[in-house]
């Protein structure tokens, strides 16, 4: 299914959108990738949703990406004798390892690893940061705090510890089970929560063993500080602004978002901007103007994808939310300012032959009347490098590997087609022209740019560029066998 935009849309599936009709409607409305939240639902229900997506993929004849998002370790307080208490600013409150129900002065915090990492003057945030406590004194089994921002503290609320790197593995026992289950299903992307360091990504990669691409969620200050190393270890990045905005001052998030998008683009790795993008559409058929501007800002900055969470998973208007994102993307991408911003932020890289080939393809497409850039790719790298160039014309990636096609579903501007295994460049050109014409990217008088590598079917060998007429008979008469 051809999209008339370059940025991709990720839609989370859930109670409001887990059946065949709902998923099909979301895909037809513009969803390119579906997110499966491993925090919710049984393996059986997730397996059913996965099978439904693959059924729709077969019926439409395209490629639909599937991203499984691991829960990550959840840090929560214990319970209270009264179900909850009201904490006043300036009051003293203690966390400890005593599992008795809490009261107005203390509660159970069943995470000794937190106490091991705490220092005086660090902060603890409870209930999405609504309650803020400053540590006055701490030890291996307690932390005495002063309430900096009060409110109601109640049973099993989440805890954030923004000021320290916690000695926690990014993968819990549940995550390990979910990871293996999701990879056996045949997902395309695996998203890691609570990433703090590159070693967290490397651990997941070892467990995946090539079965899925790894996406690191940036939601901790430690991840921002170690971002270059995390990016190098990852296949893609998700800027998860919800937790990031809890653990950092909210005014820090927009410049961080812009900076991380730029680094991902330079590394030719897809980046998703996520969390609360159209939050009001959970209950309203219309977004706020501020939300529309937020989505537009991520697109102007060059993000590969924008994501819906509760809006499509549990909201009352999932299709309307996807349609809104699609409309915003189309409008932004028709703005001349968008093109100017992408060109101004383009990273010039000539480190390899492939870098030079894709840069030349873009320059030729911009200087002449080229309708599309068609790249043959085994690993997906050539398509990623082409997307990094942010060309003015569509990118058609041709691969014989379904796994590669699925992973490219998140990449800016890339329309992927699965082809037969090829052995000759002439076959490649004929296939590229055929796909470009059949998919409506070009007509017989037009020309396209074709890039490929010889020998064929060997990753990392992109070394040929050809301007080809969209007329198969001309190709056959010009090119030798």
mmCIF file of C-alpha atoms in Angstrom, residues 131-402:
data_model
loop_
_atom_site.group_PDB
_atom_site.id
_atom_site.type_symbol
_atom_site.label_atom_id
_atom_site.label_comp_id
_atom_site.label_asym_id
_atom_site.label_seq_id
_atom_site.Cartn_x
_atom_site.Cartn_y
_atom_site.Cartn_z
ATOM 1 C CA UNK A 131 5.081 13.183 44.475
ATOM 2 C CA UNK A 132 8.720 14.226 44.867
ATOM 3 C CA UNK A 133 10.917 13.302 47.818
ATOM 4 C CA UNK A 134 14.481 14.356 48.577
ATOM 5 C CA UNK A 135 16.748 11.846 50.353
ATOM 6 C CA UNK A 136 18.100 13.150 53.677
ATOM 7 C CA UNK A 137 19.629 9.919 54.944
ATOM 8 C CA UNK A 138 19.942 6.435 53.478
ATOM 9 C CA UNK A 139 21.390 3.003 54.051
ATOM 10 C CA UNK A 140 21.228 -0.511 52.598
ATOM 11 C CA UNK A 141 17.648 -0.996 53.800
ATOM 12 C CA UNK A 142 16.100 2.460 54.201
ATOM 13 C CA UNK A 143 15.848 6.020 52.920
ATOM 14 C CA UNK A 144 14.554 8.887 55.019
ATOM 15 C CA UNK A 145 13.209 11.667 52.837
ATOM 16 C CA UNK A 146 11.731 15.143 52.945
ATOM 17 C CA UNK A 147 8.578 15.680 50.902
ATOM 18 C CA UNK A 148 9.323 18.276 48.210
ATOM 19 C CA UNK A 149 6.017 17.930 46.335
ATOM 20 C CA UNK A 150 3.098 16.400 48.189
ATOM 21 C CA UNK A 151 -0.090 14.621 47.320
ATOM 22 C CA UNK A 152 -1.820 11.287 47.722
ATOM 23 C CA UNK A 153 0.510 8.293 47.888
ATOM 24 C CA UNK A 154 -1.286 4.975 47.464
ATOM 25 C CA UNK A 155 -0.821 1.259 46.906
ATOM 26 C CA UNK A 156 1.766 0.016 44.433
ATOM 27 C CA UNK A 157 2.487 3.299 42.688
ATOM 28 C CA UNK A 158 5.521 3.423 40.405
ATOM 29 C CA UNK A 159 8.844 4.853 41.537
ATOM 30 C CA UNK A 160 11.384 6.745 39.428
ATOM 31 C CA UNK A 161 14.964 7.327 40.521
ATOM 32 C CA UNK A 162 16.312 9.936 38.100
ATOM 33 C CA UNK A 163 19.593 10.940 39.715
ATOM 34 C CA UNK A 164 21.476 7.636 39.798
ATOM 35 C CA UNK A 165 22.240 4.641 37.582
ATOM 36 C CA UNK A 166 20.483 1.717 39.210
ATOM 37 C CA UNK A 167 22.265 -1.651 39.419
ATOM 38 C CA UNK A 168 19.368 -3.264 37.570
ATOM 39 C CA UNK A 169 19.373 -5.441 34.488
ATOM 40 C CA UNK A 170 17.235 -3.994 31.696
ATOM 41 C CA UNK A 171 15.667 -7.440 31.238
ATOM 42 C CA UNK A 172 13.608 -8.975 34.026
ATOM 43 C CA UNK A 173 12.700 -12.669 34.138
ATOM 44 C CA UNK A 174 9.366 -11.766 32.492
ATOM 45 C CA UNK A 175 11.184 -9.796 29.789
ATOM 46 C CA UNK A 176 13.389 -12.761 28.950
ATOM 47 C CA UNK A 177 10.357 -15.005 28.538
ATOM 48 C CA UNK A 178 8.550 -12.367 26.488
ATOM 49 C CA UNK A 179 11.629 -11.752 24.326
ATOM 50 C CA UNK A 180 11.971 -15.402 23.348
ATOM 51 C CA UNK A 181 8.228 -15.732 22.790
ATOM 52 C CA UNK A 182 8.063 -12.625 20.576
ATOM 53 C CA UNK A 183 11.104 -13.623 18.544
ATOM 54 C CA UNK A 184 9.654 -17.089 17.941
ATOM 55 C CA UNK A 185 6.436 -15.448 16.716
ATOM 56 C CA UNK A 186 8.401 -13.588 14.057
ATOM 57 C CA UNK A 187 8.328 -9.932 15.084
ATOM 58 C CA UNK A 188 10.464 -7.398 13.216
ATOM 59 C CA UNK A 189 11.535 -5.097 16.058
ATOM 60 C CA UNK A 190 12.086 -5.571 19.785
ATOM 61 C CA UNK A 191 11.901 -2.452 21.982
ATOM 62 C CA UNK A 192 13.874 -2.433 25.234
ATOM 63 C CA UNK A 193 12.576 -0.479 28.220
ATOM 64 C CA UNK A 194 14.686 0.993 31.027
ATOM 65 C CA UNK A 195 17.910 1.042 28.964
ATOM 66 C CA UNK A 196 20.699 2.739 30.926
ATOM 67 C CA UNK A 197 23.854 1.595 29.169
ATOM 68 C CA UNK A 198 25.063 -0.078 25.970
ATOM 69 C CA UNK A 199 25.574 -3.355 27.852
ATOM 70 C CA UNK A 200 21.777 -3.596 28.287
ATOM 71 C CA UNK A 201 21.368 -3.567 24.507
ATOM 72 C CA UNK A 202 24.139 -6.084 23.955
ATOM 73 C CA UNK A 203 22.512 -8.493 26.412
ATOM 74 C CA UNK A 204 19.237 -8.333 24.501
ATOM 75 C CA UNK A 205 21.026 -8.748 21.181
ATOM 76 C CA UNK A 206 22.664 -11.954 22.397
ATOM 77 C CA UNK A 207 19.263 -13.307 23.441
ATOM 78 C CA UNK A 208 17.638 -12.282 20.148
ATOM 79 C CA UNK A 209 20.384 -13.981 18.149
ATOM 80 C CA UNK A 210 19.453 -12.134 14.959
ATOM 81 C CA UNK A 211 15.734 -12.897 15.169
ATOM 82 C CA UNK A 212 14.688 -9.233 15.555
ATOM 83 C CA UNK A 213 16.182 -5.763 15.280
ATOM 84 C CA UNK A 214 16.847 -4.010 18.594
ATOM 85 C CA UNK A 215 15.248 -0.666 19.446
ATOM 86 C CA UNK A 216 16.399 1.125 22.591
ATOM 87 C CA UNK A 217 13.881 3.286 24.431
ATOM 88 C CA UNK A 218 15.441 6.466 25.767
ATOM 89 C CA UNK A 219 13.519 7.243 28.945
ATOM 90 C CA UNK A 220 16.252 7.617 31.599
ATOM 91 C CA UNK A 221 18.739 10.462 32.200
ATOM 92 C CA UNK A 222 21.491 7.824 32.256
ATOM 93 C CA UNK A 223 20.478 6.776 28.723
ATOM 94 C CA UNK A 224 20.734 10.381 27.519
ATOM 95 C CA UNK A 225 24.212 10.653 29.031
ATOM 96 C CA UNK A 226 25.323 7.375 27.421
ATOM 97 C CA UNK A 227 23.404 7.922 24.198
ATOM 98 C CA UNK A 228 26.298 7.672 21.738
ATOM 99 C CA UNK A 229 27.265 4.237 23.052
ATOM 100 C CA UNK A 230 23.634 3.073 23.183
ATOM 101 C CA UNK A 231 23.023 4.281 19.618
ATOM 102 C CA UNK A 232 26.086 2.417 18.360
ATOM 103 C CA UNK A 233 24.815 -0.801 19.973
ATOM 104 C CA UNK A 234 21.206 -0.411 18.749
ATOM 105 C CA UNK A 235 19.434 -0.812 15.409
ATOM 106 C CA UNK A 236 16.970 1.966 16.199
ATOM 107 C CA UNK A 237 15.898 4.413 18.912
ATOM 108 C CA UNK A 238 12.584 5.321 20.521
ATOM 109 C CA UNK A 239 12.467 8.676 22.317
ATOM 110 C CA UNK A 240 9.983 7.769 25.070
ATOM 111 C CA UNK A 241 9.133 11.229 26.302
ATOM 112 C CA UNK A 242 6.734 10.174 29.059
ATOM 113 C CA UNK A 243 9.240 8.790 31.556
ATOM 114 C CA UNK A 244 11.923 11.110 30.218
ATOM 115 C CA UNK A 245 9.710 14.062 31.143
ATOM 116 C CA UNK A 246 9.210 12.638 34.631
ATOM 117 C CA UNK A 247 12.875 12.072 35.384
ATOM 118 C CA UNK A 248 14.126 15.294 33.795
ATOM 119 C CA UNK A 249 12.762 18.838 33.943
ATOM 120 C CA UNK A 250 10.087 18.979 31.241
ATOM 121 C CA UNK A 251 11.771 21.925 29.524
ATOM 122 C CA UNK A 252 14.808 19.695 28.867
ATOM 123 C CA UNK A 253 12.868 17.209 26.739
ATOM 124 C CA UNK A 254 12.395 19.218 23.480
ATOM 125 C CA UNK A 255 16.115 20.003 22.977
ATOM 126 C CA UNK A 256 17.008 16.422 23.894
ATOM 127 C CA UNK A 257 14.483 15.157 21.330
ATOM 128 C CA UNK A 258 15.924 17.373 18.617
ATOM 129 C CA UNK A 259 19.512 16.418 19.434
ATOM 130 C CA UNK A 260 18.835 12.667 19.529
ATOM 131 C CA UNK A 261 16.924 12.750 16.230
ATOM 132 C CA UNK A 262 19.918 14.443 14.615
ATOM 133 C CA UNK A 263 22.319 11.803 15.923
ATOM 134 C CA UNK A 264 20.080 8.958 14.733
ATOM 135 C CA UNK A 265 19.847 10.495 11.274
ATOM 136 C CA UNK A 266 23.624 10.854 11.096
ATOM 137 C CA UNK A 267 23.991 7.176 12.061
ATOM 138 C CA UNK A 268 21.354 6.112 9.481
ATOM 139 C CA UNK A 269 19.282 4.426 12.192
ATOM 140 C CA UNK A 270 15.503 4.854 12.475
ATOM 141 C CA UNK A 271 14.161 6.982 15.326
ATOM 142 C CA UNK A 272 10.611 7.034 16.701
ATOM 143 C CA UNK A 273 9.176 9.957 18.661
ATOM 144 C CA UNK A 274 6.668 8.555 21.154
ATOM 145 C CA UNK A 275 4.344 9.234 24.087
ATOM 146 C CA UNK A 276 1.369 11.563 24.492
ATOM 147 C CA UNK A 277 1.463 12.792 20.906
ATOM 148 C CA UNK A 278 -2.330 12.968 20.540
ATOM 149 C CA UNK A 279 -3.279 12.209 24.152
ATOM 150 C CA UNK A 280 -6.586 14.079 24.089
ATOM 151 C CA UNK A 281 -7.817 11.782 21.291
ATOM 152 C CA UNK A 282 -8.189 8.984 23.816
ATOM 153 C CA UNK A 283 -11.525 10.624 24.637
ATOM 154 C CA UNK A 284 -12.029 13.235 21.916
ATOM 155 C CA UNK A 285 -12.390 12.855 18.135
ATOM 156 C CA UNK A 286 -10.362 16.044 17.695
ATOM 157 C CA UNK A 287 -6.811 16.738 18.930
ATOM 158 C CA UNK A 288 -5.682 19.939 20.569
ATOM 159 C CA UNK A 289 -3.765 22.462 18.476
ATOM 160 C CA UNK A 290 -0.750 21.957 20.722
ATOM 161 C CA UNK A 291 -0.761 18.209 20.039
ATOM 162 C CA UNK A 292 -0.876 18.776 16.296
ATOM 163 C CA UNK A 293 2.070 21.148 16.623
ATOM 164 C CA UNK A 294 3.941 18.525 18.660
ATOM 165 C CA UNK A 295 3.495 15.872 15.968
ATOM 166 C CA UNK A 296 4.478 18.387 13.297
ATOM 167 C CA UNK A 297 7.619 19.381 15.217
ATOM 168 C CA UNK A 298 8.852 15.772 15.292
ATOM 169 C CA UNK A 299 8.273 15.498 11.534
ATOM 170 C CA UNK A 300 10.025 18.803 10.809
ATOM 171 C CA UNK A 301 13.005 17.567 12.849
ATOM 172 C CA UNK A 302 13.324 14.547 10.545
ATOM 173 C CA UNK A 303 12.031 11.698 12.729
ATOM 174 C CA UNK A 304 11.532 8.408 10.900
ATOM 175 C CA UNK A 305 8.300 7.633 12.727
ATOM 176 C CA UNK A 306 5.746 9.027 15.162
ATOM 177 C CA UNK A 307 3.859 6.769 17.541
ATOM 178 C CA UNK A 308 0.420 6.431 19.098
ATOM 179 C CA UNK A 309 0.100 4.656 22.446
ATOM 180 C CA UNK A 310 -3.159 4.697 24.410
ATOM 181 C CA UNK A 311 -4.767 6.737 21.615
ATOM 182 C CA UNK A 312 -4.940 3.624 19.401
ATOM 183 C CA UNK A 313 -4.723 0.902 22.068
ATOM 184 C CA UNK A 314 -7.457 1.943 24.465
ATOM 185 C CA UNK A 315 -8.944 5.183 23.156
ATOM 186 C CA UNK A 316 -12.393 5.828 21.757
ATOM 187 C CA UNK A 317 -11.109 7.109 18.406
ATOM 188 C CA UNK A 318 -8.152 4.947 17.236
ATOM 189 C CA UNK A 319 -8.815 5.316 13.495
ATOM 190 C CA UNK A 320 -9.326 9.064 13.834
ATOM 191 C CA UNK A 321 -5.997 9.338 15.692
ATOM 192 C CA UNK A 322 -4.124 7.534 12.902
ATOM 193 C CA UNK A 323 -5.914 9.614 10.263
ATOM 194 C CA UNK A 324 -4.956 12.804 12.094
ATOM 195 C CA UNK A 325 -1.290 11.787 12.144
ATOM 196 C CA UNK A 326 -1.449 10.909 8.461
ATOM 197 C CA UNK A 327 -3.008 14.281 7.608
ATOM 198 C CA UNK A 328 -0.479 16.228 9.682
ATOM 199 C CA UNK A 329 2.415 14.351 8.047
ATOM 200 C CA UNK A 330 1.168 15.025 4.535
ATOM 201 C CA UNK A 331 0.631 18.715 5.240
ATOM 202 C CA UNK A 332 4.063 19.178 6.829
ATOM 203 C CA UNK A 333 5.855 17.326 4.050
ATOM 204 C CA UNK A 334 4.253 19.571 1.428
ATOM 205 C CA UNK A 335 5.617 22.639 3.205
ATOM 206 C CA UNK A 336 8.726 24.119 1.559
ATOM 207 C CA UNK A 337 10.083 24.849 5.033
ATOM 208 C CA UNK A 338 10.150 21.094 5.687
ATOM 209 C CA UNK A 339 12.375 20.490 2.668
ATOM 210 C CA UNK A 340 14.620 23.392 3.631
ATOM 211 C CA UNK A 341 15.013 22.062 7.182
ATOM 212 C CA UNK A 342 15.884 18.547 5.980
ATOM 213 C CA UNK A 343 18.459 19.896 3.541
ATOM 214 C CA UNK A 344 20.004 22.171 6.153
ATOM 215 C CA UNK A 345 20.355 19.277 8.608
ATOM 216 C CA UNK A 346 21.626 16.685 6.115
ATOM 217 C CA UNK A 347 24.784 14.927 7.263
ATOM 218 C CA UNK A 348 27.373 14.470 4.520
ATOM 219 C CA UNK A 349 29.175 11.128 4.784
ATOM 220 C CA UNK A 350 31.590 9.723 2.220
ATOM 221 C CA UNK A 351 33.259 7.059 4.347
ATOM 222 C CA UNK A 352 32.389 4.125 2.058
ATOM 223 C CA UNK A 353 31.569 3.379 -1.561
ATOM 224 C CA UNK A 354 27.938 2.814 -0.510
ATOM 225 C CA UNK A 355 27.857 6.318 1.048
ATOM 226 C CA UNK A 356 29.021 7.790 -2.235
ATOM 227 C CA UNK A 357 26.572 5.757 -4.318
ATOM 228 C CA UNK A 358 23.485 6.793 -2.315
ATOM 229 C CA UNK A 359 24.603 10.437 -2.182
ATOM 230 C CA UNK A 360 25.068 10.410 -5.958
ATOM 231 C CA UNK A 361 21.634 8.826 -6.382
ATOM 232 C CA UNK A 362 20.032 11.658 -4.424
ATOM 233 C CA UNK A 363 21.965 14.342 -6.295
ATOM 234 C CA UNK A 364 21.017 12.870 -9.691
ATOM 235 C CA UNK A 365 17.370 12.615 -8.612
ATOM 236 C CA UNK A 366 17.345 16.259 -7.533
ATOM 237 C CA UNK A 367 19.154 17.537 -10.638
ATOM 238 C CA UNK A 368 17.040 15.689 -13.208
ATOM 239 C CA UNK A 369 13.501 14.440 -13.635
ATOM 240 C CA UNK A 370 13.949 11.161 -11.762
ATOM 241 C CA UNK A 371 10.790 9.614 -10.309
ATOM 242 C CA UNK A 372 12.229 7.224 -7.707
ATOM 243 C CA UNK A 373 15.399 5.701 -6.279
ATOM 244 C CA UNK A 374 15.288 1.890 -6.308
ATOM 245 C CA UNK A 375 17.882 0.131 -4.169
ATOM 246 C CA UNK A 376 18.529 -3.581 -3.937
ATOM 247 C CA UNK A 377 19.497 -4.573 -0.418
ATOM 248 C CA UNK A 378 20.121 -7.761 1.537
ATOM 249 C CA UNK A 379 20.818 -6.424 5.025
ATOM 250 C CA UNK A 380 18.839 -3.205 4.597
ATOM 251 C CA UNK A 381 21.906 -0.982 4.965
ATOM 252 C CA UNK A 382 21.682 0.555 1.479
ATOM 253 C CA UNK A 383 18.053 1.536 2.066
ATOM 254 C CA UNK A 384 18.964 3.050 5.455
ATOM 255 C CA UNK A 385 21.794 5.062 3.895
ATOM 256 C CA UNK A 386 19.451 6.239 1.129
ATOM 257 C CA UNK A 387 16.870 7.292 3.725
ATOM 258 C CA UNK A 388 19.562 9.238 5.581
ATOM 259 C CA UNK A 389 19.955 11.377 2.460
ATOM 260 C CA UNK A 390 16.263 12.376 2.724
ATOM 261 C CA UNK A 391 15.838 12.571 -1.094
ATOM 262 C CA UNK A 392 12.973 14.468 -2.733
ATOM 263 C CA UNK A 393 11.782 11.337 -4.545
ATOM 264 C CA UNK A 394 10.376 8.048 -3.180
ATOM 265 C CA UNK A 395 12.733 5.278 -2.091
ATOM 266 C CA UNK A 396 11.839 1.755 -3.246
ATOM 267 C CA UNK A 397 13.799 -0.937 -1.420
ATOM 268 C CA UNK A 398 13.888 -4.334 -3.130
ATOM 269 C CA UNK A 399 14.980 -7.379 -1.169
ATOM 270 C CA UNK A 400 14.528 -11.118 -1.296
ATOM 271 C CA UNK A 401 14.414 -11.324 2.506
ATOM 272 C CA UNK A 402 11.137 -10.819 4.405
#
